[in-house]
mmCIF file of C-alpha atoms and ligand atoms in Angstrom:
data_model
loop_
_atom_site.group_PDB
_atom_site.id
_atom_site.type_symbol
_atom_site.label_atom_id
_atom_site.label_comp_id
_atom_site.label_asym_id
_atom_site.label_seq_id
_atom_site.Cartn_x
_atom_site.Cartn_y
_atom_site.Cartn_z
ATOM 1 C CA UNK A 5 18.084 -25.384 -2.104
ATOM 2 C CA UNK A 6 17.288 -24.062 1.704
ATOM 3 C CA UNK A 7 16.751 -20.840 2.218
ATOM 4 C CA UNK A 8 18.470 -21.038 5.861
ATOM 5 C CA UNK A 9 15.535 -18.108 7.211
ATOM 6 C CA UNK A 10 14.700 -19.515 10.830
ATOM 7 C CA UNK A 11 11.171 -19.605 11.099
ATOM 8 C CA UNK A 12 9.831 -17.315 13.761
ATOM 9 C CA UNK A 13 8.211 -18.464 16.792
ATOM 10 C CA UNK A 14 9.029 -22.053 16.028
ATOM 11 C CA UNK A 15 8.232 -23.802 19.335
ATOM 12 C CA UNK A 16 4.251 -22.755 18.638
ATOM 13 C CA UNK A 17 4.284 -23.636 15.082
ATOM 14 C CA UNK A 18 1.063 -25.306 14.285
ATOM 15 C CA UNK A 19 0.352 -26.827 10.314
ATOM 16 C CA UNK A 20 -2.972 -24.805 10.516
ATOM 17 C CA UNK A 21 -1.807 -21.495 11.904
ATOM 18 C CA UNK A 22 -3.200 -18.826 9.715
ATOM 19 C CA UNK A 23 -3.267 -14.839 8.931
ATOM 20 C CA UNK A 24 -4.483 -12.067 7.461
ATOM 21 C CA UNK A 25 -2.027 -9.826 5.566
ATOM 22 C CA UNK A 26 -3.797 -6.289 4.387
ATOM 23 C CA UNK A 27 -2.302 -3.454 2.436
ATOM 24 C CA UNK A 28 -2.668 -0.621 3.860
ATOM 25 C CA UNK A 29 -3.971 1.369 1.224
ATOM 26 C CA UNK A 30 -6.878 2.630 2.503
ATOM 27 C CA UNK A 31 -10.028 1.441 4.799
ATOM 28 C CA UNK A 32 -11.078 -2.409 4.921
ATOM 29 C CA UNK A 33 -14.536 -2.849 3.473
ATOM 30 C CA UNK A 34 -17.167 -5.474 3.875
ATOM 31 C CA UNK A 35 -15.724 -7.576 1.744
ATOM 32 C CA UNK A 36 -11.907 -7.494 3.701
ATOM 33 C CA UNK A 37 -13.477 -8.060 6.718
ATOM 34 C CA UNK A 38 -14.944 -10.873 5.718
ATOM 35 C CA UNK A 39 -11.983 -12.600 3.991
ATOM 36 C CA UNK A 40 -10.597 -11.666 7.380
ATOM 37 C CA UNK A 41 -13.368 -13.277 9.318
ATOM 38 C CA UNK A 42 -13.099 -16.168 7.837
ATOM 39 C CA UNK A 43 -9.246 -16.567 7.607
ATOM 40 C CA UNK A 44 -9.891 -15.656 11.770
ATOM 41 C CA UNK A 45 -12.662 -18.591 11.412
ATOM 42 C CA UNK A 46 -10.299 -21.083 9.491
ATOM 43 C CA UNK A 47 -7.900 -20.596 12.171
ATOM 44 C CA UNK A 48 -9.396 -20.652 15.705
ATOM 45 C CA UNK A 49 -11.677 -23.369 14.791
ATOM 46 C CA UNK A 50 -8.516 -25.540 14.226
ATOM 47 C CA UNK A 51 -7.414 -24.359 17.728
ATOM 48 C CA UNK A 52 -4.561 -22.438 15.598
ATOM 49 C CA UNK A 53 -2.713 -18.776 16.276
ATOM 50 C CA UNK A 54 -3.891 -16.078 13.716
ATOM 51 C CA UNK A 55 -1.391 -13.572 12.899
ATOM 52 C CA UNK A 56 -2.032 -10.366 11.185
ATOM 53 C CA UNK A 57 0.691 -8.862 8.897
ATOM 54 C CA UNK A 58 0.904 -5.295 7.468
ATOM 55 C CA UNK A 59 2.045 -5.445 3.696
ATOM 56 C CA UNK A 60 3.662 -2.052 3.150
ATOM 57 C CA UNK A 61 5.794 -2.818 0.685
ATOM 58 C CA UNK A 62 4.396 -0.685 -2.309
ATOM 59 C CA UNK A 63 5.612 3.020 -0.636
ATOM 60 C CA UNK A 64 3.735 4.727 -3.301
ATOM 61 C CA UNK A 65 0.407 3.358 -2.507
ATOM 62 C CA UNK A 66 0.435 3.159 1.213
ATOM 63 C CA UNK A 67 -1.839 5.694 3.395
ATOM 64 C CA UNK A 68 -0.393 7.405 6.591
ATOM 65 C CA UNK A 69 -2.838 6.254 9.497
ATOM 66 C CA UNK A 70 -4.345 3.254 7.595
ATOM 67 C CA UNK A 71 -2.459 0.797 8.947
ATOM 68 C CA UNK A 72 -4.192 2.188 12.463
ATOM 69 C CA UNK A 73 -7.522 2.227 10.982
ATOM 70 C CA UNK A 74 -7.223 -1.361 9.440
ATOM 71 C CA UNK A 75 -6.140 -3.032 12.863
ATOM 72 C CA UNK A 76 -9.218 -0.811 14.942
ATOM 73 C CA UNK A 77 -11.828 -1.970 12.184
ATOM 74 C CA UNK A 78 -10.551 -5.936 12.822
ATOM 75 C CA UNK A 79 -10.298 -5.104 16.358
ATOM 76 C CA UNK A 80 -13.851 -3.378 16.234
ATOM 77 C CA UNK A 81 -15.516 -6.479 14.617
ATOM 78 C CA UNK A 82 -14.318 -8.707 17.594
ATOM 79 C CA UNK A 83 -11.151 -10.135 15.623
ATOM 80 C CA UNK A 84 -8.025 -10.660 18.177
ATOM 81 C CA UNK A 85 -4.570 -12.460 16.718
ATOM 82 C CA UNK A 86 -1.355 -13.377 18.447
ATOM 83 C CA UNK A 87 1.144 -10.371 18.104
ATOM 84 C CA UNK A 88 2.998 -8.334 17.440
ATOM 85 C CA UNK A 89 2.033 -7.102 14.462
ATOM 86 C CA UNK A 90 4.367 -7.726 11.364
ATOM 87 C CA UNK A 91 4.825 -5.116 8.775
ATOM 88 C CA UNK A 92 6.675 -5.980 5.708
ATOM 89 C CA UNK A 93 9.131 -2.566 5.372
ATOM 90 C CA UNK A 94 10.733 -3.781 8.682
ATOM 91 C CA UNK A 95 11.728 -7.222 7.424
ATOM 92 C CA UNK A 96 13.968 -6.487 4.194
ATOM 93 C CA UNK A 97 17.006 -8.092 4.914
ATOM 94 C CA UNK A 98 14.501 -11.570 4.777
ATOM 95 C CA UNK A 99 13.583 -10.222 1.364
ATOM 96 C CA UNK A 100 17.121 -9.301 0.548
ATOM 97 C CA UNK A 101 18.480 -12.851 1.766
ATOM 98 C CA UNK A 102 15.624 -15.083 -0.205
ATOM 99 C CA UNK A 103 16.627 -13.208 -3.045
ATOM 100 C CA UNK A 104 20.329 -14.230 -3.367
ATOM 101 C CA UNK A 105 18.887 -17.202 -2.451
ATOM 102 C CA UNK A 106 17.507 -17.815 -5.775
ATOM 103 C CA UNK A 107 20.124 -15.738 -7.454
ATOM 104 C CA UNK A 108 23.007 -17.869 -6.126
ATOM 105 C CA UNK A 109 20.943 -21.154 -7.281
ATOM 106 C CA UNK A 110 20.896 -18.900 -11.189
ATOM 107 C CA UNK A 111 17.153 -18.684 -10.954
ATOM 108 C CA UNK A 112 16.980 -14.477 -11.486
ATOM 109 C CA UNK A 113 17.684 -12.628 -14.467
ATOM 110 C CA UNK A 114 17.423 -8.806 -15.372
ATOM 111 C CA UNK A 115 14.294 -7.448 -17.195
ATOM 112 C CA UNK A 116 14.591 -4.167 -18.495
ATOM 113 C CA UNK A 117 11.422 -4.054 -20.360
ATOM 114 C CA UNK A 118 8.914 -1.473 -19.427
ATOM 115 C CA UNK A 119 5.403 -2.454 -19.128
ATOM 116 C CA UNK A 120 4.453 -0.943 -22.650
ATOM 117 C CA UNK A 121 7.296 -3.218 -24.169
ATOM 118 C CA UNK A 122 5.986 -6.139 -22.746
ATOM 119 C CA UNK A 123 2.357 -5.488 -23.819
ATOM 120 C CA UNK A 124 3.191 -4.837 -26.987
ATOM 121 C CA UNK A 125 5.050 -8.329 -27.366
ATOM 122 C CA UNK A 126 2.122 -10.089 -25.883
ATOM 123 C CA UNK A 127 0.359 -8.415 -28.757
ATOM 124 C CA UNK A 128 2.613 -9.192 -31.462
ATOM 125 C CA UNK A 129 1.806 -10.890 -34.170
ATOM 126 C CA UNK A 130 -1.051 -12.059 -34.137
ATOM 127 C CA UNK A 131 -2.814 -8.961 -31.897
ATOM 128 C CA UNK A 132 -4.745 -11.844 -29.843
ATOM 129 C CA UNK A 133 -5.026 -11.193 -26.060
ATOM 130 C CA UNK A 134 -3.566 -8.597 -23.652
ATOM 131 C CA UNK A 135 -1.811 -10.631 -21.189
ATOM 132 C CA UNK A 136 0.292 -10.401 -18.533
ATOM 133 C CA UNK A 137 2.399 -12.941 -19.223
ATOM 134 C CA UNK A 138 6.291 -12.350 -19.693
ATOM 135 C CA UNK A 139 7.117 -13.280 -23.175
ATOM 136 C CA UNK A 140 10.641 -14.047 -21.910
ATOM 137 C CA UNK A 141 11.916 -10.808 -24.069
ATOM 138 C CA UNK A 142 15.219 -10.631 -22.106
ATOM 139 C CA UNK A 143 15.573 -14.036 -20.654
ATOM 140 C CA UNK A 144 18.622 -15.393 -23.242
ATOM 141 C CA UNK A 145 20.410 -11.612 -23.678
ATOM 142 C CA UNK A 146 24.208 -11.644 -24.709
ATOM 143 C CA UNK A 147 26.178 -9.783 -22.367
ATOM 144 C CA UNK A 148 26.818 -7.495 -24.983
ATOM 145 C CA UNK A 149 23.087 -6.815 -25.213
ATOM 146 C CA UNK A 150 22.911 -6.640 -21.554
ATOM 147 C CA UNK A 151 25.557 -3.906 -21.636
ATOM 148 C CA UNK A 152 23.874 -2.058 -24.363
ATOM 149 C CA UNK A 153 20.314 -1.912 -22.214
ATOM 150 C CA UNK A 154 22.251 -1.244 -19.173
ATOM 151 C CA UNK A 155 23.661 1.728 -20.571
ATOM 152 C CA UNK A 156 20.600 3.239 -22.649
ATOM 153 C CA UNK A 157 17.814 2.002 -19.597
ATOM 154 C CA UNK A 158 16.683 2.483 -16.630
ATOM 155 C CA UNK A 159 17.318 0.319 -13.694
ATOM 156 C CA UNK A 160 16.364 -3.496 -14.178
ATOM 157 C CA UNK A 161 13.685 -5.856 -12.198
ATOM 158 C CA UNK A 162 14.694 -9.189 -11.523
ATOM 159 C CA UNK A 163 12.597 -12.018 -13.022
ATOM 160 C CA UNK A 164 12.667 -15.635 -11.898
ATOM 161 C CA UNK A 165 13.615 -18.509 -14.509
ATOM 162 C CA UNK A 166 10.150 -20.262 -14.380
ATOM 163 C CA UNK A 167 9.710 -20.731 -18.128
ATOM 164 C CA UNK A 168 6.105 -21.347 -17.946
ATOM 165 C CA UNK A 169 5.826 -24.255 -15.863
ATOM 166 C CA UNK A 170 2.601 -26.016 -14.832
ATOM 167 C CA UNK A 171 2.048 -25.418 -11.327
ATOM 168 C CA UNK A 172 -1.261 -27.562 -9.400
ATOM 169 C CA UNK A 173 -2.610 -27.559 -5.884
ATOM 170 C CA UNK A 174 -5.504 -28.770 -4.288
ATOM 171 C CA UNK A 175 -7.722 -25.741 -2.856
ATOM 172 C CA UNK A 176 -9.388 -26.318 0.153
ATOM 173 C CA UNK A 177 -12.417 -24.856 -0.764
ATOM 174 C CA UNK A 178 -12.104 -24.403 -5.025
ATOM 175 C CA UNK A 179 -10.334 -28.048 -5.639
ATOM 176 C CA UNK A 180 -7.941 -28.867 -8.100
ATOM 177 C CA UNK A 181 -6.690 -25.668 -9.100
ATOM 178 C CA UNK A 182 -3.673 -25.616 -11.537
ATOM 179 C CA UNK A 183 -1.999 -22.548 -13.443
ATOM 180 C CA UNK A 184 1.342 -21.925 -15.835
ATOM 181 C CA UNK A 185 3.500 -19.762 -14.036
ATOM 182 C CA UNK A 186 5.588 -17.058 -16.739
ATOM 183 C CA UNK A 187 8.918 -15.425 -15.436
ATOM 184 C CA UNK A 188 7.304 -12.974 -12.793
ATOM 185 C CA UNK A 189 8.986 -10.360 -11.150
ATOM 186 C CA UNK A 190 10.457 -10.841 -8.058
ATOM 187 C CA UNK A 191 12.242 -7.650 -7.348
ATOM 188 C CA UNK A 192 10.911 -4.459 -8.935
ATOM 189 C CA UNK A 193 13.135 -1.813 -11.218
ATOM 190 C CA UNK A 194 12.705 0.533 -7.806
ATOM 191 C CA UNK A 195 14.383 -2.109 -5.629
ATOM 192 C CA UNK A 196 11.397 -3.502 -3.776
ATOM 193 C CA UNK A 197 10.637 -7.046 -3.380
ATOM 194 C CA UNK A 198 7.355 -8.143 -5.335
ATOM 195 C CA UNK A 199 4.793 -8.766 -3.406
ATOM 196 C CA UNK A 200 5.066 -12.904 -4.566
ATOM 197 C CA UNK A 201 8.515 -12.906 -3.305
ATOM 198 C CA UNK A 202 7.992 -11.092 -0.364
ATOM 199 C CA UNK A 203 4.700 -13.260 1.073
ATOM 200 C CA UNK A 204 6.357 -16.779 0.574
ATOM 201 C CA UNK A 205 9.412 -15.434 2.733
ATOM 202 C CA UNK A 206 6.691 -14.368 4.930
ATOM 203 C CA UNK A 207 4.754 -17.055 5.142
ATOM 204 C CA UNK A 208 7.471 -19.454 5.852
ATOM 205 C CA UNK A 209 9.224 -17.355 7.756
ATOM 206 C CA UNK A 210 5.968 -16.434 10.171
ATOM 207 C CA UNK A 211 5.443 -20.630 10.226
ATOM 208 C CA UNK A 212 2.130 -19.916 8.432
ATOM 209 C CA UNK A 213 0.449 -23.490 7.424
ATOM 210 C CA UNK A 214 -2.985 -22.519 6.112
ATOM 211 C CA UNK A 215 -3.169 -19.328 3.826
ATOM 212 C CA UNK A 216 -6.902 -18.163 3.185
ATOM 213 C CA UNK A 217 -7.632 -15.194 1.136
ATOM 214 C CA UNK A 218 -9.973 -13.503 -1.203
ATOM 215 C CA UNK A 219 -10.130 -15.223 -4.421
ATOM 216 C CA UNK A 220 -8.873 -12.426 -5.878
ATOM 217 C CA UNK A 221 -5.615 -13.363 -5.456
ATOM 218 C CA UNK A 222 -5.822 -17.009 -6.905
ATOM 219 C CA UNK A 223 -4.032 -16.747 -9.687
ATOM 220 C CA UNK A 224 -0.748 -15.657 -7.454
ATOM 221 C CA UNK A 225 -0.526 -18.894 -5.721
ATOM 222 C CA UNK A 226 1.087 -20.961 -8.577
ATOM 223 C CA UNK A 227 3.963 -18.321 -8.382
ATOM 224 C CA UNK A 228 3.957 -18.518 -4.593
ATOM 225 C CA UNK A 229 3.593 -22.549 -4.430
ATOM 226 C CA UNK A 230 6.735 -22.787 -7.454
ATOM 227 C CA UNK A 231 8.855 -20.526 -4.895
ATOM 228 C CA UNK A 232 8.324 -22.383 -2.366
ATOM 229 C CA UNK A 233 9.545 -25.183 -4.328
ATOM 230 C CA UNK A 234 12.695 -23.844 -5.521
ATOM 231 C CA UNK A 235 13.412 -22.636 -1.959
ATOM 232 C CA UNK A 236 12.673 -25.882 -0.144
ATOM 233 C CA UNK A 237 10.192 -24.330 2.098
ATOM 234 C CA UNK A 238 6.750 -26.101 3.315
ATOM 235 C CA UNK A 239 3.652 -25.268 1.279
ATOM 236 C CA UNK A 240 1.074 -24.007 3.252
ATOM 237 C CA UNK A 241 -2.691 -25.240 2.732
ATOM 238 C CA UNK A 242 -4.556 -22.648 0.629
ATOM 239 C CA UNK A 243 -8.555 -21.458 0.683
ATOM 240 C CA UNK A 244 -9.267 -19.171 -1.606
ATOM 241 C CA UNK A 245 -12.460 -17.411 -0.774
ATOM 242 C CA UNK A 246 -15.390 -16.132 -2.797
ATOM 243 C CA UNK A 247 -15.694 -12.666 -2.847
ATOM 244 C CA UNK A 248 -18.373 -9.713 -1.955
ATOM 245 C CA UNK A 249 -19.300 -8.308 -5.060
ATOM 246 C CA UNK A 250 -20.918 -4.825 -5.616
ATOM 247 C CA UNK A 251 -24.738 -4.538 -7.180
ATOM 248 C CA UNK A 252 -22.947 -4.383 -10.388
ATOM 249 C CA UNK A 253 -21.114 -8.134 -10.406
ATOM 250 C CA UNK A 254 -17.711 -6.132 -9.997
ATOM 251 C CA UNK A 255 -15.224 -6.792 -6.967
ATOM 252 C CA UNK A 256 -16.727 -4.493 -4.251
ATOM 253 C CA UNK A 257 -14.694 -0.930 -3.972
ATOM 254 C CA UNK A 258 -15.759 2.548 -2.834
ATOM 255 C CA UNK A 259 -17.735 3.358 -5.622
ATOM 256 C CA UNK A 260 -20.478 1.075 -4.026
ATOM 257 C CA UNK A 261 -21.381 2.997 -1.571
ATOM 258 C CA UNK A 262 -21.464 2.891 2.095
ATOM 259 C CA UNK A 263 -18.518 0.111 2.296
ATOM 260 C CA UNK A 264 -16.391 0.599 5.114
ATOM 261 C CA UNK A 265 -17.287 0.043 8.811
ATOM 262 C CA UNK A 266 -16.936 4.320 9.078
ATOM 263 C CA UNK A 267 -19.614 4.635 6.099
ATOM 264 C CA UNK A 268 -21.816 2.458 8.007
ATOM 265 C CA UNK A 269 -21.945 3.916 11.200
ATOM 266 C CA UNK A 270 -22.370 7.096 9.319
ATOM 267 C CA UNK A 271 -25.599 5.678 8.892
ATOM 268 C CA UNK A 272 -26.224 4.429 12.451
ATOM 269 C CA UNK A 273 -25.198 0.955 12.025
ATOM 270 C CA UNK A 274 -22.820 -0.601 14.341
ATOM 271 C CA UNK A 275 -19.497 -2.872 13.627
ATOM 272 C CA UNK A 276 -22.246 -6.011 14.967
ATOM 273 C CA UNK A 277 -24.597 -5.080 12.604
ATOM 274 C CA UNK A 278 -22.404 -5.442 10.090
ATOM 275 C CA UNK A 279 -20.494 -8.561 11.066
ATOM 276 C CA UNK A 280 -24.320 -9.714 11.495
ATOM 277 C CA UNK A 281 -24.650 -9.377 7.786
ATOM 278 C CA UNK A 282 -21.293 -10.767 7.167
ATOM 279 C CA UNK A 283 -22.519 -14.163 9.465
ATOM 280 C CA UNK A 284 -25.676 -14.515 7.354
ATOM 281 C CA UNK A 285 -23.810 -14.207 3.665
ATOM 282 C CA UNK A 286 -21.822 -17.407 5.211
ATOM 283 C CA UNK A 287 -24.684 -19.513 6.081
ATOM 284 C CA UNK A 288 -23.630 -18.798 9.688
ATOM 285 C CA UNK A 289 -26.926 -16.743 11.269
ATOM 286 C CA UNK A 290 -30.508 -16.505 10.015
ATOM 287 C CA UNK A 291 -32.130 -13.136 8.923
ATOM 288 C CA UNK A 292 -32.373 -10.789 12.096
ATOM 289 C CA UNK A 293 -30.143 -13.263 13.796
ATOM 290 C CA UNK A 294 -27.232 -11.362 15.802
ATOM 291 C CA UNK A 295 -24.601 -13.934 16.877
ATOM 292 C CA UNK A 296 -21.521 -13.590 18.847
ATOM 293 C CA UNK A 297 -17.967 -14.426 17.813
ATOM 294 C CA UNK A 298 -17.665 -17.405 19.603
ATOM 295 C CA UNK A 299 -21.088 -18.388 18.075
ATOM 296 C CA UNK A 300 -19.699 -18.488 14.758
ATOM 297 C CA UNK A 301 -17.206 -20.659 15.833
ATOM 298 C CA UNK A 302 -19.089 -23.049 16.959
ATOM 299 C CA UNK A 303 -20.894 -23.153 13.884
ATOM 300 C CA UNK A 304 -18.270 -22.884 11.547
ATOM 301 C CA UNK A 305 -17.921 -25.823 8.922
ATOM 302 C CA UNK A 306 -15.816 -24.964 5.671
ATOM 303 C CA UNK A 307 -17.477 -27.510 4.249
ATOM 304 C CA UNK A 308 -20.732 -25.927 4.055
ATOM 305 C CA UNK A 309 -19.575 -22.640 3.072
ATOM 306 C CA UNK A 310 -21.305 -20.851 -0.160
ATOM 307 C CA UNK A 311 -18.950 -21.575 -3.046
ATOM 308 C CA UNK A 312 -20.280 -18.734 -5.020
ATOM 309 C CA UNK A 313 -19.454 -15.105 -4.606
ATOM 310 C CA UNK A 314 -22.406 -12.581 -2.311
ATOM 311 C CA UNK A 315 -23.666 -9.437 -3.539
ATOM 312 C CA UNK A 316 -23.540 -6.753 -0.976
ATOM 313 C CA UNK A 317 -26.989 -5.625 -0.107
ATOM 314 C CA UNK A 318 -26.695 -3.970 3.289
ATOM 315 C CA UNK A 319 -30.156 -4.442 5.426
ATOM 316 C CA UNK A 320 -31.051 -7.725 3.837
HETATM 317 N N1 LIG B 411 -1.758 -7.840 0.796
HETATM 318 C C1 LIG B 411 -2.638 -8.535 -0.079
HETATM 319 C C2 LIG B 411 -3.904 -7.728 -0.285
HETATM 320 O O1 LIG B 411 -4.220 -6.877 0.539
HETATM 321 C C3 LIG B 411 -3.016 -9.908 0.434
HETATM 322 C C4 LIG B 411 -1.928 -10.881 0.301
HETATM 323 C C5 LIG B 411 -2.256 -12.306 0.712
HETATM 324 O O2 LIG B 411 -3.212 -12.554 1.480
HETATM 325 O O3 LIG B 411 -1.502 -13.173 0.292
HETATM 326 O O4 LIG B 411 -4.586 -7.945 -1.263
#
């Protein structure tokens, strides 16, 4: 099946070109800017463009001004990327067309199961784990029973036919990696395309050939590779990077502290000084070391990055 999207900016297309694609939710802390850093790393050192691309998708959690803020605090730690800037909200007729993409090919079906429903399944019988894995609840309905939810329920998402298939890829940085993928959600009960959906469109679309992000997000890529599958489009190369973790062992967030490059220079430190700390967590400057941009360049070797995740400990 071919999704027929014409990939944009074709002629420069390079298998390694990479980006970084924030929500703009709120500031970018440490730990951002280094998954940025290093997706900005990944792709210059391969002589590659870097594109940046604003996922505003999710109306109800996006900031007014952040979007601003996120591009000045890349800008401010010496990050540059071929523009312009993409922002998802702009681009829905891609969505819209990807979609009956998969619908013509009988991939979608309604889901009118709220999230309570659907934990409560999971649960049932046997009460073992809270997942988030689909149990398939309204995969085979009659059309009388989709007639009956249709008139009792609210509006439906639409969930892809993947029936738990096993989906592997080799990580650049992690390995083998392999997951089952469950009948995710591709467009939500409000209408929006899911964020899966939305950044394999993207992806392809953009001519993106290398995706690195936080490691966080992991466990999305079997969805995102299976799309990409079903819609004939090239799989990009994936790293998924380790994370900055807070004092505690949990994914860093504003409870830490002093996060954010504003927090910082609250406290007199300056955007270098902080991608100065960033360069030593990745092996890439010694202690007191300040380096430049370029000087992490030429020093960067994935190879030699630290597999593990860093604890944040400003001033060490
Ligand atoms: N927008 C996602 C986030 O901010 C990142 C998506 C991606 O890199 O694929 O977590």
């Amino acid at each position: 099946m071919a999704l027929g999207a014409s990939r944009e900016a074709a002629t420069q297309f390079s298998g390694s070109d990479g980006r970084f694609a924030p929500s703009p939710t709120g500031p970018l802390h440490v730990g951002n800017l280094r998954t940025a850093l290093l997706a900005w790393l990944f792709a210059r050192s391969a002589g590659a463009r870097f594109l940046v691309r604003v996922e505003d998708l999710d109306r109800s959690r996006v900031r007014p001004g952040m979007e601003e803020a996120q591009l000045a605090e890349l800008r401010a730690i010496g990050l540059d990327w071929e523009g312009p800037v993409v922002r998802q909200s702009e681009r829905m007729a891609l969505y819209e067309q990807t979609l009956e993409g998969l619908g013509e090919a009988g991939l979608l079906y309604p889901c009118y199961c709220t999230r309570a429903e659907i934990r409560a399944a999971v649960l049932a019988p046997h009460g073992i784990s809270a997942s988030d894995r689909y149990p398939g609840t309204c995969r085979e309905l009659s059309a009388k029973e989709r007639t009956e939810k249709e008139a009792s329920r609210r509006p439906p998402a639409l969930r892809l036919r993947a029936e738990n298939i096993r989906v592997g890829f080799e990580d650049r940085l992690l390995g083998d990696c392999q997951g089952h993928v469950d009948d995710f959600v591709v467009r939500r009960n409000d209408g929006a395309p899911a964020y899966q959906l939305a950044v394999v469109a993207d992806d392809a679309a953009q001519g993106v050939g290398e995706v690195v992000r936080g490691a966080d997000l992991l466990d999305s890529t079997p969805r995102q590779i299976l799309l990409q599958r079903l819609l004939g489009l090239p799989e990009p190369r994936y790293a998924h990077v380790p994370l900055v973790l807070g004092p505690d062992g949990r994914r860093l967030a504003k409870r830490h502290g002093a996060v954010t490059l504003a927090d910082r220079g609250a406290l007199g430190e300056c955007p270098q000084e902080v991608l100065a700390w960033m360069a030593r967590s990745l092996g890439l400057a010694g202690r007191g070391e300040k380096r430049t941009l370029a000087d992490l360049l030429s020093r960067f070797d994935p190879g030699r990055l630290p597999p593990e995740p860093t604890i944040w400990s400003p001033g060490v």
